[in-house]
Short mmCIF file of C-alpha atoms in Angstrom, two decimals:
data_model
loop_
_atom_site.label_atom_id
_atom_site.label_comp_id
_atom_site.label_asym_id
_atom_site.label_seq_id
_atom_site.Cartn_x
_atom_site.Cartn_y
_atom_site.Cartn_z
CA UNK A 26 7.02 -15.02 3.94
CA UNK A 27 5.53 -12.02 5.62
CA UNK A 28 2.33 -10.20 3.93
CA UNK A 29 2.78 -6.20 3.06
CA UNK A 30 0.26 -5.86 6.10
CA UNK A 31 2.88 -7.62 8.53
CA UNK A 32 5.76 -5.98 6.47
CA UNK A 33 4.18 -2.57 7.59
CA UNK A 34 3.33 -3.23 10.95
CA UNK A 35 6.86 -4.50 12.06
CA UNK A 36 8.02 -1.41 10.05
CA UNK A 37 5.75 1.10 12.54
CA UNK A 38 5.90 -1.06 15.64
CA UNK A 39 2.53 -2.40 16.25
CA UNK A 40 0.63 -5.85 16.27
CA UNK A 41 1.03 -7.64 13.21
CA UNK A 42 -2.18 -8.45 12.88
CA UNK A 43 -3.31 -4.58 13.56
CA UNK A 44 -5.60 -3.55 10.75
CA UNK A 45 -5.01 0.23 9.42
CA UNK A 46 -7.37 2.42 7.53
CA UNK A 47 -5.42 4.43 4.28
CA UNK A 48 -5.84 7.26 6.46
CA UNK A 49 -4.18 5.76 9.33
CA UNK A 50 -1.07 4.53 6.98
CA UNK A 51 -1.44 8.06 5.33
CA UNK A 52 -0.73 9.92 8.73
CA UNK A 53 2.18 7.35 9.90
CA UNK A 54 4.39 7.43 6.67
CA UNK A 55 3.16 11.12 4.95
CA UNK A 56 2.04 9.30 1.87
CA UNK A 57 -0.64 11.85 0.99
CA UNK A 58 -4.17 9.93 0.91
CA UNK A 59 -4.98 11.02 -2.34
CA UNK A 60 -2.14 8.68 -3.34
CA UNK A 61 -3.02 5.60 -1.46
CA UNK A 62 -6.34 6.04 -3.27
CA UNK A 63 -4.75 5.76 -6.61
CA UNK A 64 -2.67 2.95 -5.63
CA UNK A 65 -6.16 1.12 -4.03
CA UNK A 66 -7.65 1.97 -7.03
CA UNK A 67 -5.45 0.19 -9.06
CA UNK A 68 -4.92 -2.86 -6.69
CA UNK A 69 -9.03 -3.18 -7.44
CA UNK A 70 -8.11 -3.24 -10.92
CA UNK A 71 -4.89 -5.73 -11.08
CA UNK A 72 -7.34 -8.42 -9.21
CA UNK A 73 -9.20 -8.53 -12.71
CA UNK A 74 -6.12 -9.92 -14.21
CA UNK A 75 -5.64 -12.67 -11.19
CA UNK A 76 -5.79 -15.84 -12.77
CA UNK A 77 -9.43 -17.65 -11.38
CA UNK A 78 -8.45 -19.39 -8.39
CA UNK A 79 -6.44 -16.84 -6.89
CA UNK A 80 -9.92 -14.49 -7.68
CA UNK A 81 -11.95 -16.78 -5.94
CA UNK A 82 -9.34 -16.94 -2.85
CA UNK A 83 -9.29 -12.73 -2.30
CA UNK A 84 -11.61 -9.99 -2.61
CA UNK A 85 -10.89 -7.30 -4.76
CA UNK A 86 -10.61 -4.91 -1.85
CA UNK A 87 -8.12 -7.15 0.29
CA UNK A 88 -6.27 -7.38 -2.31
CA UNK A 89 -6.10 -3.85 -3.10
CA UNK A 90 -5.14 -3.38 0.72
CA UNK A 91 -2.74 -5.66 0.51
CA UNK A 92 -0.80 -3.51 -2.27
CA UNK A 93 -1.71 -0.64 -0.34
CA UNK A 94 0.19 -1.53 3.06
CA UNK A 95 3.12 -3.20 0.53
CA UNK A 96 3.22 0.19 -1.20
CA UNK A 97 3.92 2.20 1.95
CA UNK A 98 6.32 -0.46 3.44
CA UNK A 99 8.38 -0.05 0.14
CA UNK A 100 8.28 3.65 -0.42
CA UNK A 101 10.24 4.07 3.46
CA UNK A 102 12.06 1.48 3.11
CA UNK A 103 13.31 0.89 -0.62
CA UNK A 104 12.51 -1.24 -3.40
CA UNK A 105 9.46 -0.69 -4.55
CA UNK A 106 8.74 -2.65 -8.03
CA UNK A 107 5.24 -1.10 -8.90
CA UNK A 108 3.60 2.08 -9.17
CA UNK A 109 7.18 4.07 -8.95
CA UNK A 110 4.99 6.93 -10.86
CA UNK A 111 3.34 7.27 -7.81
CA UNK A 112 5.91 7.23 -5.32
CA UNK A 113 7.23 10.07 -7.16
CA UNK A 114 4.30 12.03 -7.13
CA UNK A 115 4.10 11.54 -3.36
CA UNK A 116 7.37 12.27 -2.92
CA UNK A 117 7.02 15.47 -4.35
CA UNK A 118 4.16 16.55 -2.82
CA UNK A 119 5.22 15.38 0.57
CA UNK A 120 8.76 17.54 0.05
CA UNK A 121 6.08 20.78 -1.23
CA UNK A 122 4.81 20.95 2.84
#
């Protein structure tokens, strides 16, 4: 199974073990960064509800990443099964410019 990382960088056509910064996923896909924030923001949070081992396996912000790069893979490409609230937000902000 891929990762959201290697999900996202087959999806832009780059290495995929390239790392990307929110602001370089922000300028590739439009998601505006403000958004990736919130959805890092609460990838920080859903780790405190991992059960122990998995906690002791990834770091808080990797795993936050993680639902970062998964979040932008799903919003261009469909089926996205978490923060739709945001996607919608971003959708309408990217269709404002």
């Amino acid at each position: 199974m891929s990762s959201g990382k290697q999900k996202y960088n087959r999806m832009v056509k780059q290495p995929l073990t390239t790392a990307n910064s929110k602001d370089d996923i922000s300028s590739r896909t439009k998601i505006p960064i403000k958004i990736l924030d919130e959805v890092y923001d609460r990838g920080t949070k859903a780790h405190g509800t991992l059960s122990p081992s998995m906690k002791k396996r990834i770091a808080p912000q990797a795993y936050a990443m993680g639902r970062v790069y998964t979040f932008a893979y799903h919003f261009k490409q469909g089926g996205l099964e978490f923060d739709n609230d945001l996607a919608t937000k971003a959708r309408k902000l990217i269709n404002k410019k």
